[in-house]
PDB file of C-alpha atoms and ligand atoms in Angstrom:
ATOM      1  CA  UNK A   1       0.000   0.000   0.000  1.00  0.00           C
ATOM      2  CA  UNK A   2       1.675   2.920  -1.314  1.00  0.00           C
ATOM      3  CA  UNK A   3       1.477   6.433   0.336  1.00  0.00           C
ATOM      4  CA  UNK A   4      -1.592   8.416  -0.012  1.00  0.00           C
ATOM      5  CA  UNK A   5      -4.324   6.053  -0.200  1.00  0.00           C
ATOM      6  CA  UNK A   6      -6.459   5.358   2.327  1.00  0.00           C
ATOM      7  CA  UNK A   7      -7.670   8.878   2.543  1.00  0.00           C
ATOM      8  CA  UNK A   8     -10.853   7.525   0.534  1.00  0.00           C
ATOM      9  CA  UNK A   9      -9.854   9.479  -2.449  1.00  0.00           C
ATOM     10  CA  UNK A  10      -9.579   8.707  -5.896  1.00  0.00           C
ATOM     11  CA  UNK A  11      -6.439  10.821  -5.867  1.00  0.00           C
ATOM     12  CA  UNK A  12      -2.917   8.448  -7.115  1.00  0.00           C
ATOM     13  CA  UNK A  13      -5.404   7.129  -9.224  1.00  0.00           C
ATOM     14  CA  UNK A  14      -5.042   7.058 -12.757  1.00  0.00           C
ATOM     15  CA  UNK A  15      -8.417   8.458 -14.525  1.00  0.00           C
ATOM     16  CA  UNK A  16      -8.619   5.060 -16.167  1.00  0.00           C
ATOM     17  CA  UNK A  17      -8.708   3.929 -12.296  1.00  0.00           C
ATOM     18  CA  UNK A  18     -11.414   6.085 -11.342  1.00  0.00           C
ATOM     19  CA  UNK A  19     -13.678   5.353 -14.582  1.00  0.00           C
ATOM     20  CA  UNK A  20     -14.021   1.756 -13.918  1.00  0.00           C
ATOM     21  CA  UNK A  21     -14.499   2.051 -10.665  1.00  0.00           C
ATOM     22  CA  UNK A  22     -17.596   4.272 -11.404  1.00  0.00           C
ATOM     23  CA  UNK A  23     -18.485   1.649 -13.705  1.00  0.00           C
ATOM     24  CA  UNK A  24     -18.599  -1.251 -11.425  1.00  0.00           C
ATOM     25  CA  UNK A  25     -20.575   0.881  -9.055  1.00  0.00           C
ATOM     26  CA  UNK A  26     -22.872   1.898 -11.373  1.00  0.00           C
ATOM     27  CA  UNK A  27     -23.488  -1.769 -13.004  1.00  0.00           C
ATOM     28  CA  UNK A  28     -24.436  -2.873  -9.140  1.00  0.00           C
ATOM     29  CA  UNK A  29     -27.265   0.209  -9.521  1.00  0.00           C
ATOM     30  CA  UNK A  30     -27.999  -1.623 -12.994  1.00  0.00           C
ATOM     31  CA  UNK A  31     -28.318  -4.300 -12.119  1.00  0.00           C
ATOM     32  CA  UNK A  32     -30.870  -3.683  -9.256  1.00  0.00           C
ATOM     33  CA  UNK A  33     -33.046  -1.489 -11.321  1.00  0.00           C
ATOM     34  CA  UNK A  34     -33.393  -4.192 -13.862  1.00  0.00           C
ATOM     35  CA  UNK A  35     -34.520  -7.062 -10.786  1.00  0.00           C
ATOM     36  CA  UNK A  36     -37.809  -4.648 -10.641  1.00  0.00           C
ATOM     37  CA  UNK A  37     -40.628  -4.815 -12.769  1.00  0.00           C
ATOM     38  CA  UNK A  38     -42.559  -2.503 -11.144  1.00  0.00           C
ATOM     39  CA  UNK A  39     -42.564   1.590 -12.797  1.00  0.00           C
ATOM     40  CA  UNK A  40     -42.144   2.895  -8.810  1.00  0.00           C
ATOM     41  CA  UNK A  41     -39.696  -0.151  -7.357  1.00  0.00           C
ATOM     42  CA  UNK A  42     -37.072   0.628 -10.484  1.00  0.00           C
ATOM     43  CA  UNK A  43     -37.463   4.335 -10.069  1.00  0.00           C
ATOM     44  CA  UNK A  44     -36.533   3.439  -6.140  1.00  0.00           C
ATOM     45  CA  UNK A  45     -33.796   1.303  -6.992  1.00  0.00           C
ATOM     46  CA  UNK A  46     -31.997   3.754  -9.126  1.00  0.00           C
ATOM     47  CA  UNK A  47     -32.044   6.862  -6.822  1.00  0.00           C
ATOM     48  CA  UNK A  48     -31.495   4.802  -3.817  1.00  0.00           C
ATOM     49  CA  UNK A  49     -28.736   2.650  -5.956  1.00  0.00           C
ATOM     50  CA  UNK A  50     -27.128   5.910  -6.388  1.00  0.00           C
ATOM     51  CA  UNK A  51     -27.444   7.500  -3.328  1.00  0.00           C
ATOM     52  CA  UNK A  52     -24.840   4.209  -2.062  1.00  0.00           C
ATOM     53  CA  UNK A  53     -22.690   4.048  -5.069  1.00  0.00           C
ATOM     54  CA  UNK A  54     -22.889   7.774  -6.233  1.00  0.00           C
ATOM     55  CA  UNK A  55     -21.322   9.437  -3.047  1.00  0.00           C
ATOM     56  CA  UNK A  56     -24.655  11.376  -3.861  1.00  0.00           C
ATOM     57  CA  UNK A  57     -26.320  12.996  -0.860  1.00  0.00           C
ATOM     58  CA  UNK A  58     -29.803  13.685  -2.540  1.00  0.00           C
ATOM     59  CA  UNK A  59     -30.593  11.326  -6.315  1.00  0.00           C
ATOM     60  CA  UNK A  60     -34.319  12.528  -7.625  1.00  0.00           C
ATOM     61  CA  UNK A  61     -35.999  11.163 -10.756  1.00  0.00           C
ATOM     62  CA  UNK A  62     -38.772  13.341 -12.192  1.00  0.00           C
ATOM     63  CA  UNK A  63     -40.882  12.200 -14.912  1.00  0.00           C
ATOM     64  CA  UNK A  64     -42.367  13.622 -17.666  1.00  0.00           C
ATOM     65  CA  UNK A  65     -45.995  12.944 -17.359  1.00  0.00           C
ATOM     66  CA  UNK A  66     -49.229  14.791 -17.072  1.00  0.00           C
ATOM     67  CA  UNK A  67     -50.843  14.955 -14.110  1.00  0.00           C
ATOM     68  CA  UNK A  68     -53.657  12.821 -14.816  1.00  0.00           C
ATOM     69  CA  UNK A  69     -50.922   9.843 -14.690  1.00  0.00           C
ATOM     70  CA  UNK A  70     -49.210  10.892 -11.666  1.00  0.00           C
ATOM     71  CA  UNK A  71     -49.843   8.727  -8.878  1.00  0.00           C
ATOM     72  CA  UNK A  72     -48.435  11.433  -6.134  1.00  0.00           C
ATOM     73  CA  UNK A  73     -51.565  14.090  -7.833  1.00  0.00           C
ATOM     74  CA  UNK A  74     -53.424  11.476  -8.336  1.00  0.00           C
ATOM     75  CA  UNK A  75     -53.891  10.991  -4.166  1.00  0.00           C
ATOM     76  CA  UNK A  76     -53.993  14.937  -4.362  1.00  0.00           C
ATOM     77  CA  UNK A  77     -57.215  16.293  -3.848  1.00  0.00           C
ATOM     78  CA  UNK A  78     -56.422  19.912  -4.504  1.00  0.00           C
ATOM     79  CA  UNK A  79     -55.019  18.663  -8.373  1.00  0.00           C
ATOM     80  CA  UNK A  80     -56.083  21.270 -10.760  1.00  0.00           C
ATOM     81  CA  UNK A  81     -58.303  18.986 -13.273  1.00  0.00           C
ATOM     82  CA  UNK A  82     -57.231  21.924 -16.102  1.00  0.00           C
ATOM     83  CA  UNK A  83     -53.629  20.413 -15.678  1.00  0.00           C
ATOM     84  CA  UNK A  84     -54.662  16.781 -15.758  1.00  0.00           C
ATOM     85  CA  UNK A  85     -53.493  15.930 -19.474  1.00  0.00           C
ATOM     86  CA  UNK A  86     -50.305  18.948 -19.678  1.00  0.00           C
ATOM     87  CA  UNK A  87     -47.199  17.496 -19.343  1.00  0.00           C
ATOM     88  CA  UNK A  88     -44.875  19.046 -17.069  1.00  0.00           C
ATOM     89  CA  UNK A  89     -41.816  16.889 -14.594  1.00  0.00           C
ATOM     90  CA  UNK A  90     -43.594  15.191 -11.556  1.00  0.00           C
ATOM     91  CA  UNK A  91     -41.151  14.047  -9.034  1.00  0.00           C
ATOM     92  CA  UNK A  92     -41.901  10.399  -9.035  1.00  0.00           C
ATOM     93  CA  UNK A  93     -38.773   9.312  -6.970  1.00  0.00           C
ATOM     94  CA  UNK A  94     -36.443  10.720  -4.223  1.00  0.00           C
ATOM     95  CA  UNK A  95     -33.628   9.020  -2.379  1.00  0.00           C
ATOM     96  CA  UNK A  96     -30.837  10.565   0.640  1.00  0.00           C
ATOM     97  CA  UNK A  97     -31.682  13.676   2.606  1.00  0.00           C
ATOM     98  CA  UNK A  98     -35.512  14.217   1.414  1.00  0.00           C
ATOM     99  CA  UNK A  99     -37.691  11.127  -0.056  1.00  0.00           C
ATOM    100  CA  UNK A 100     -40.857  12.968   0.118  1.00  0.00           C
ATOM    101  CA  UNK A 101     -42.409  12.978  -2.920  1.00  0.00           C
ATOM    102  CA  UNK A 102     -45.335  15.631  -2.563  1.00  0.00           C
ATOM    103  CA  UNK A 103     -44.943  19.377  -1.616  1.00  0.00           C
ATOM    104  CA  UNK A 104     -44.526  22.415  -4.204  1.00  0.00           C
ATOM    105  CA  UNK A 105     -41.534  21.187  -5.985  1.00  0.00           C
ATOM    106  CA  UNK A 106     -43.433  17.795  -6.992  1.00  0.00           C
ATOM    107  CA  UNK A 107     -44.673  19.346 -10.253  1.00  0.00           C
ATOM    108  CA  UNK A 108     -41.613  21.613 -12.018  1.00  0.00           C
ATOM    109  CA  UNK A 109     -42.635  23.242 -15.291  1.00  0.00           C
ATOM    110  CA  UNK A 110     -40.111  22.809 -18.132  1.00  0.00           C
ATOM    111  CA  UNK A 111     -37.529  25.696 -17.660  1.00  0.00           C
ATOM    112  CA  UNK A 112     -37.718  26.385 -13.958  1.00  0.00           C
ATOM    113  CA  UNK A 113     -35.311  25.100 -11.237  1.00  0.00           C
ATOM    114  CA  UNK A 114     -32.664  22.382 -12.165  1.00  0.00           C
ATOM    115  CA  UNK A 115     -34.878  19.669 -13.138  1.00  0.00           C
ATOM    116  CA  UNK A 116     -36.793  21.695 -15.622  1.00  0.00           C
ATOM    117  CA  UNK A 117     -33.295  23.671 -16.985  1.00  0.00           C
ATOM    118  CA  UNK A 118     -32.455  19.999 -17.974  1.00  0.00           C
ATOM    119  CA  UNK A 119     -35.902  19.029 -19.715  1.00  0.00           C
ATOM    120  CA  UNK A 120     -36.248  22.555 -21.526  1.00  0.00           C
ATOM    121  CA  UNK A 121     -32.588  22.018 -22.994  1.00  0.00           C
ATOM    122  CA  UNK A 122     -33.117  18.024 -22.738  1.00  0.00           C
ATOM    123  CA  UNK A 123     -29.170  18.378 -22.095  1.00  0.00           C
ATOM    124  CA  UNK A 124     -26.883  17.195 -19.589  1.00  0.00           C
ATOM    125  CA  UNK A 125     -26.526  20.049 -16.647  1.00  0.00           C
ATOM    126  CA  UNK A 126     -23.310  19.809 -14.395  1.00  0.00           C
ATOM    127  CA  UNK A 127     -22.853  22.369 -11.710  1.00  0.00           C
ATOM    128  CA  UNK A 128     -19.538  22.937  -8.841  1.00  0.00           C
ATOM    129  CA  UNK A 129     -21.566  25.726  -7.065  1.00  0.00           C
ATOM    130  CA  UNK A 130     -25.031  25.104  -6.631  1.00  0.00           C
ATOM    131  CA  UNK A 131     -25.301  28.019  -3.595  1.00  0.00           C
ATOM    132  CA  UNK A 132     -24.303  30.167  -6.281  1.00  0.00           C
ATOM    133  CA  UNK A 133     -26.660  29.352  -8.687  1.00  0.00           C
ATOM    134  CA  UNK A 134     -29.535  31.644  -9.716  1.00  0.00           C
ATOM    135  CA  UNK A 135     -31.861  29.504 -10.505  1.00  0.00           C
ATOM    136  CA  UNK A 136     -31.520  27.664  -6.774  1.00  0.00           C
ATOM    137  CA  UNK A 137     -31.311  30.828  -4.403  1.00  0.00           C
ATOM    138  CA  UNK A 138     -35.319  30.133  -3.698  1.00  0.00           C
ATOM    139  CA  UNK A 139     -33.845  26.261  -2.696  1.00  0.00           C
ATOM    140  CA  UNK A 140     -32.667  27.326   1.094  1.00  0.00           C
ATOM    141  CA  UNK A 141     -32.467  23.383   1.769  1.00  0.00           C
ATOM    142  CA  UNK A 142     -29.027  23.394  -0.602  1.00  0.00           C
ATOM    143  CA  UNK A 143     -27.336  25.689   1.438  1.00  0.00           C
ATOM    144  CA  UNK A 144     -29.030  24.031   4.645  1.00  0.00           C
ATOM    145  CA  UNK A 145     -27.681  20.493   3.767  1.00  0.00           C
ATOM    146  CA  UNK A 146     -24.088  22.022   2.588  1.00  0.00           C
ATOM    147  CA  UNK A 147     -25.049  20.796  -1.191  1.00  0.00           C
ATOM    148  CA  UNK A 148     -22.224  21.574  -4.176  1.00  0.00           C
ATOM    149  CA  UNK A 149     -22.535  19.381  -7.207  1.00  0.00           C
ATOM    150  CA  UNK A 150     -25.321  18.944  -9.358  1.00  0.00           C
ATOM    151  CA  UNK A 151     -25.501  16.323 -12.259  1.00  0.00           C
ATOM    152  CA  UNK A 152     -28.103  16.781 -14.111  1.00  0.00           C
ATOM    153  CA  UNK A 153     -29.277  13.760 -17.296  1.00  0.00           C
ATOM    154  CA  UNK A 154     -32.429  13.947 -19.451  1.00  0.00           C
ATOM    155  CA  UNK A 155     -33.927  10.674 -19.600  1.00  0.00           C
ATOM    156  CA  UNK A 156     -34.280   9.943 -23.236  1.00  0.00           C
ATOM    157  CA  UNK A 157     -36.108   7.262 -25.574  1.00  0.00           C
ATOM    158  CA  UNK A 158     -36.084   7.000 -28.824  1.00  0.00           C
ATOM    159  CA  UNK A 159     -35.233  10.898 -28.748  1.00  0.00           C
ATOM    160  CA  UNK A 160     -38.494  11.467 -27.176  1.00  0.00           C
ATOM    161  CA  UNK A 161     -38.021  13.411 -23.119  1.00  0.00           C
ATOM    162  CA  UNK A 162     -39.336  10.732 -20.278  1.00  0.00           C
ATOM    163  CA  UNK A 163     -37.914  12.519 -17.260  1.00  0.00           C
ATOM    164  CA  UNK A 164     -34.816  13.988 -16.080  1.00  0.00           C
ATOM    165  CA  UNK A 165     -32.184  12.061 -13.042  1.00  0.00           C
ATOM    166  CA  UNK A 166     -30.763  15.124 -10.980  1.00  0.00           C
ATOM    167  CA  UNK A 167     -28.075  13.846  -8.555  1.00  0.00           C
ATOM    168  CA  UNK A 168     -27.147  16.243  -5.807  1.00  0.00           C
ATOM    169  CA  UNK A 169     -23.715  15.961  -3.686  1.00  0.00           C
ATOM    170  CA  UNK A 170     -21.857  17.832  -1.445  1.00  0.00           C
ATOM    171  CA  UNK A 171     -19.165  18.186  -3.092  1.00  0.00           C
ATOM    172  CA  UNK A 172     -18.099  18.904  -7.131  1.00  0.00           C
ATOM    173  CA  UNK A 173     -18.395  15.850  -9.352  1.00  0.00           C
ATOM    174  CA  UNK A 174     -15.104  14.950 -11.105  1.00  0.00           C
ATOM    175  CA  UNK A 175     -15.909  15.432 -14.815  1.00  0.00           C
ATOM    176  CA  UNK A 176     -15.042  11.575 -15.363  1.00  0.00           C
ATOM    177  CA  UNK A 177     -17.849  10.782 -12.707  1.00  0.00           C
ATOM    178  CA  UNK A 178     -20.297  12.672 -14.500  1.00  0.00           C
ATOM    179  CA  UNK A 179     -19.577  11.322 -17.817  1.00  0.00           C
ATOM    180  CA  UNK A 180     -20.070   7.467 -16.467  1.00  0.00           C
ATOM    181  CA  UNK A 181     -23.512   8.629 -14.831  1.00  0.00           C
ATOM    182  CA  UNK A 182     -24.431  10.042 -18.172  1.00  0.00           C
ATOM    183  CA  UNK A 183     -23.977   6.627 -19.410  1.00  0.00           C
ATOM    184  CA  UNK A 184     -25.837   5.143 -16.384  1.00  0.00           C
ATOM    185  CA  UNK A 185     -28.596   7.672 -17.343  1.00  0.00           C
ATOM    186  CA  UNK A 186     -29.119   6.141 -20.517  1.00  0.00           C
ATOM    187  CA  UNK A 187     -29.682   2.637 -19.093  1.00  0.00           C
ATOM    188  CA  UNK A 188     -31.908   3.742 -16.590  1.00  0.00           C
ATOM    189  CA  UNK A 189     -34.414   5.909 -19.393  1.00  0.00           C
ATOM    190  CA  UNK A 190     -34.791   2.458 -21.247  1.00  0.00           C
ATOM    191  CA  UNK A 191     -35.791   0.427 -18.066  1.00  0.00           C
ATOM    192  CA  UNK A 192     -38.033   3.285 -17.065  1.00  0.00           C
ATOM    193  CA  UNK A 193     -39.418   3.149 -20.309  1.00  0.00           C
ATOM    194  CA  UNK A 194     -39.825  -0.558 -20.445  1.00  0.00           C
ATOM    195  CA  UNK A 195     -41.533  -0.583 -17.005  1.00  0.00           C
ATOM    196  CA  UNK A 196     -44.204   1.871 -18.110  1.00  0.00           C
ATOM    197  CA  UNK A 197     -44.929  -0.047 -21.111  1.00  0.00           C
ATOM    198  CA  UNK A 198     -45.202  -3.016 -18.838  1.00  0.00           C
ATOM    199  CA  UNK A 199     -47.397  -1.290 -16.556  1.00  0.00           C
ATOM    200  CA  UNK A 200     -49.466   0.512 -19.572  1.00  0.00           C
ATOM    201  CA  UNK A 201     -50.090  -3.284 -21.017  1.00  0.00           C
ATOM    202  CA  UNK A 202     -50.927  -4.826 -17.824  1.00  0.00           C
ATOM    203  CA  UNK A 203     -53.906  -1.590 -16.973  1.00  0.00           C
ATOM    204  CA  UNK A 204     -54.973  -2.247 -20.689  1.00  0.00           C
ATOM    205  CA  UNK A 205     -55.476  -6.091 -19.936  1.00  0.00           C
ATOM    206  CA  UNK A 206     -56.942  -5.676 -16.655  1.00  0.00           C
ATOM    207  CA  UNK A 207     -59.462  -3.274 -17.918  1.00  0.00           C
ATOM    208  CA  UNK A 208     -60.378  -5.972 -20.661  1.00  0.00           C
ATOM    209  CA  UNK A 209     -60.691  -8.768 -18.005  1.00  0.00           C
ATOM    210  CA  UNK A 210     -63.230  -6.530 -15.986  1.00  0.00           C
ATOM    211  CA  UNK A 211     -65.212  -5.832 -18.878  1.00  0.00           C
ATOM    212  CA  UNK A 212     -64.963  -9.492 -20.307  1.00  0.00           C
ATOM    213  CA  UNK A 213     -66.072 -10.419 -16.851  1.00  0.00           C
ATOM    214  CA  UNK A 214     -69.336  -7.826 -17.311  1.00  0.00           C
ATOM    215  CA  UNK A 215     -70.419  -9.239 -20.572  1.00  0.00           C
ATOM    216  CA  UNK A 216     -70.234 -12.560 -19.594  1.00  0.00           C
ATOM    217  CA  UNK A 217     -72.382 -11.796 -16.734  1.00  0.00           C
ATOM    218  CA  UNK A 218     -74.650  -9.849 -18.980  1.00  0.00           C
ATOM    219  CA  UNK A 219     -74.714 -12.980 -20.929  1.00  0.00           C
ATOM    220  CA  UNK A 220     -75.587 -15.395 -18.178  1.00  0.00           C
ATOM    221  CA  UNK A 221     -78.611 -13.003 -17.351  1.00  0.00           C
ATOM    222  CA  UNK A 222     -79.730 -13.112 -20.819  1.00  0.00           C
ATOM    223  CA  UNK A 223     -79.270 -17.053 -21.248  1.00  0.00           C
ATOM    224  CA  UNK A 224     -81.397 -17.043 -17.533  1.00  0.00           C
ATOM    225  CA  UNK A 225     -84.368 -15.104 -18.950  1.00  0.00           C
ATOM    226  CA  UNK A 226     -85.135 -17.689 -21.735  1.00  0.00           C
ATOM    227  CA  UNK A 227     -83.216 -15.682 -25.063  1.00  0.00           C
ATOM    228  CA  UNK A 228     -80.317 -13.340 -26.168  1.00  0.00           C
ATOM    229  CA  UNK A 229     -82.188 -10.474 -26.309  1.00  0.00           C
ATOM    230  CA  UNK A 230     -79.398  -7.712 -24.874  1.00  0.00           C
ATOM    231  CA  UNK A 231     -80.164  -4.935 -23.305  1.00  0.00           C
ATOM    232  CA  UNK A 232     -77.845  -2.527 -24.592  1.00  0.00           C
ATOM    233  CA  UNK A 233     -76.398  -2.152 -27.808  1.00  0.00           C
ATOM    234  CA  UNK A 234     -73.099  -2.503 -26.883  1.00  0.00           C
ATOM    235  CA  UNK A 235     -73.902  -5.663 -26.314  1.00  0.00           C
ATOM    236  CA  UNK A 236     -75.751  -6.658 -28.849  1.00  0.00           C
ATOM    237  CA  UNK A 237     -72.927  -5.585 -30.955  1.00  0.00           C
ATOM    238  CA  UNK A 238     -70.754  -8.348 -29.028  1.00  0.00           C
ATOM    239  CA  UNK A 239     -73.021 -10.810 -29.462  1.00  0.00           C
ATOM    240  CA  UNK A 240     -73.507  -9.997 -33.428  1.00  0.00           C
ATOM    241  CA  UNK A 241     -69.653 -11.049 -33.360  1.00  0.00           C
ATOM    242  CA  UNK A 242     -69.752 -13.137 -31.173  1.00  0.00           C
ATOM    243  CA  UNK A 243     -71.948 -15.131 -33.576  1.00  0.00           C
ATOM    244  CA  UNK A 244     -70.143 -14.716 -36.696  1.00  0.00           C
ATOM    245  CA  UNK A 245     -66.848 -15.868 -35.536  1.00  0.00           C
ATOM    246  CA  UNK A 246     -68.263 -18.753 -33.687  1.00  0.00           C
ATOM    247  CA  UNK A 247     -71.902 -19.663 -34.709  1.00  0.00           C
ATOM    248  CA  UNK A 248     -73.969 -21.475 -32.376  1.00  0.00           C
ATOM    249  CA  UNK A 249     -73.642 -24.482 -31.905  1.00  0.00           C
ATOM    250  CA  UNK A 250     -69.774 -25.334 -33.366  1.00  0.00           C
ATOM    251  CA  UNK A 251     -69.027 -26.081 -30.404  1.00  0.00           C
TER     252      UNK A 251
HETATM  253 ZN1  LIG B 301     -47.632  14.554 -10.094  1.00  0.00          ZN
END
C-alpha cells in the first residue's frame, strides 16, 4: 500500500482507475433497477442505488408525465383537473436527505429550477456551485444540507423526453464521474421506459378482463331469462360477433 491512499480518495489514481471504478458501481445500480418490474420499485432502486454508489447525498428522478398519470396528484385532492393531461416533470422518486415525494416542488414546469433547466434544454446540466446558482437561491435546503454538485441527465427514448435524473452531492463531481452517470442515465431511461410499457399493457389487460367479466355476466342473465335479447347495444354488438366468428352451436 503505497502512500496516499487510504484517505478515501480517488487521488494516485489514474483516470482510467477512477472510470471503472464508477463503472462497477454503477453496473451494481444496474443491475438492481433491472430485478424490478414494477414503474415505482425501479425508479426506487436507481435513486437509492445511487445514493450508495454515487457518493450522492440527494438522487431525484422526475418524470415527464401529465398529471392525470401521476400517482403522487393522483392521491392529491387539490389537483387542478385543467392540468390533468399537460405534461410538465412530476417528481416520481427521491432518495438521501428528502424522499418525500409531494410538496410544491413535486410538479416543475419545463424551464424552472434544475430539473426543468435539464428538460427545456433536454441536455446534460453539471454544476460545482449550486449556492451560487440563480436559478436555486429560492432552494434554502441546498445551502441548509451544505449541497455543491449537481448532475443533471435527461432521460431519453427513442429521442423522445421521459424525465430527467438530478443527482445532488456535497461536493463537485469529477468530470469523469459525470460522464459514467451520463452513461448510467441512458440505461436507466430504457428500463423506465420498459416498465411503463409493462405497466401501460398490464392496466390495458386488466381493464379488458373486468369488462370481459361484465359481458359474460350480462350474458348469463340473458341465457337465464329464456333468449339473447341484450339490453344494450353494446352488447348486442358483441353478441352480433360473437356469432359470426363462432356460430352457435360449433361447439
Ligand atoms: Zn404529479
Amino acid at each position: 500500500v503505497s502512500e496516499g491512499e487510504g484517505e478515501g480518495d480517488s487521488a494516485g489514481r489514474g483516470s482510467g482507475g477512477a472510470a471503472s471504478e464508477h463503472l462497477e458501481l454503477l453496473r451494481r445500480v444496474t443491475e438492481g433497477m433491472t430485478l424490478h418490474r414494477k414503474l415505482e420499485d425501479v425508479l426506487g432502486a436507481i435513486t437509492r442505488g445511487l445514493v450508495g454508489a454515487a457518493d450522492a447525498a440527494l438522487a431525484r428522478i422526475w418524470l415527464y408525465t401529465a398529471a392525470g398519470a401521476c400517482g403522487v396528484c393522483a392521491r392529491d385532492a387539490r389537483a387542478d383537473p385543467a392540468a390533468r393531461d399537460a405534461r410538465s416533470l412530476h417528481l416520481c422518486a427521491s432518495a438521501g436527505i428528502f424522499e418525500d415525494l409531494a410538496g410544491p416542488l413535486h410538479r416543475v414546469p419545463l424551464g424552472t429550477y434544475l430539473g426543468g433547466r435539464v428538460a427545456e434544454h433536454r441536455a446534460p446540466l453539471l454544476l460545482d456551485d449550486l449556492q451560487a446558482e440563480p436559478s436555486a437561491r429560492d432552494l434554502p435546503w441546498i445551502a441548509e444540507h451544505g449541497l455543491r454538485g449537481f448532475a443533471g441527465y435527461p432521460l431519453l427514448f427513442d429521442g423522445q423526453l421521459e424525465g430527467v435524473l438530478g443527482v445532488f452531492r456535497r461536493r463537485p463531481w469529477e468530470p469523469e464521474a459525470f460522464r459514467v452517470l451520463g452513461i448510467f442515465a441512458a440505461q436507466a431511461a430504457i428500463a423506465i421506459k420498459n416498465a411503463a410499457l409493462v405497466e401501460a399493457v398490464e392496466r390495458r389487460s386488466e381493464r379488458l378482463t373486468l369488462e370481459n367479466a361484465y359481458l359474460q355476466d350480462e350474458l348469463r342473465r340473458d341465457h337465464g331469462s329464456g333468449a339473447i335479447v341484450g339490453r344494450s347495444a353494446a352488447l348486442r354488438e358483441v353478441l352480433g360477433r360473437l356469432e359470426r366468428v363462432a356460430p352457435t352451436g360449433s361447439t
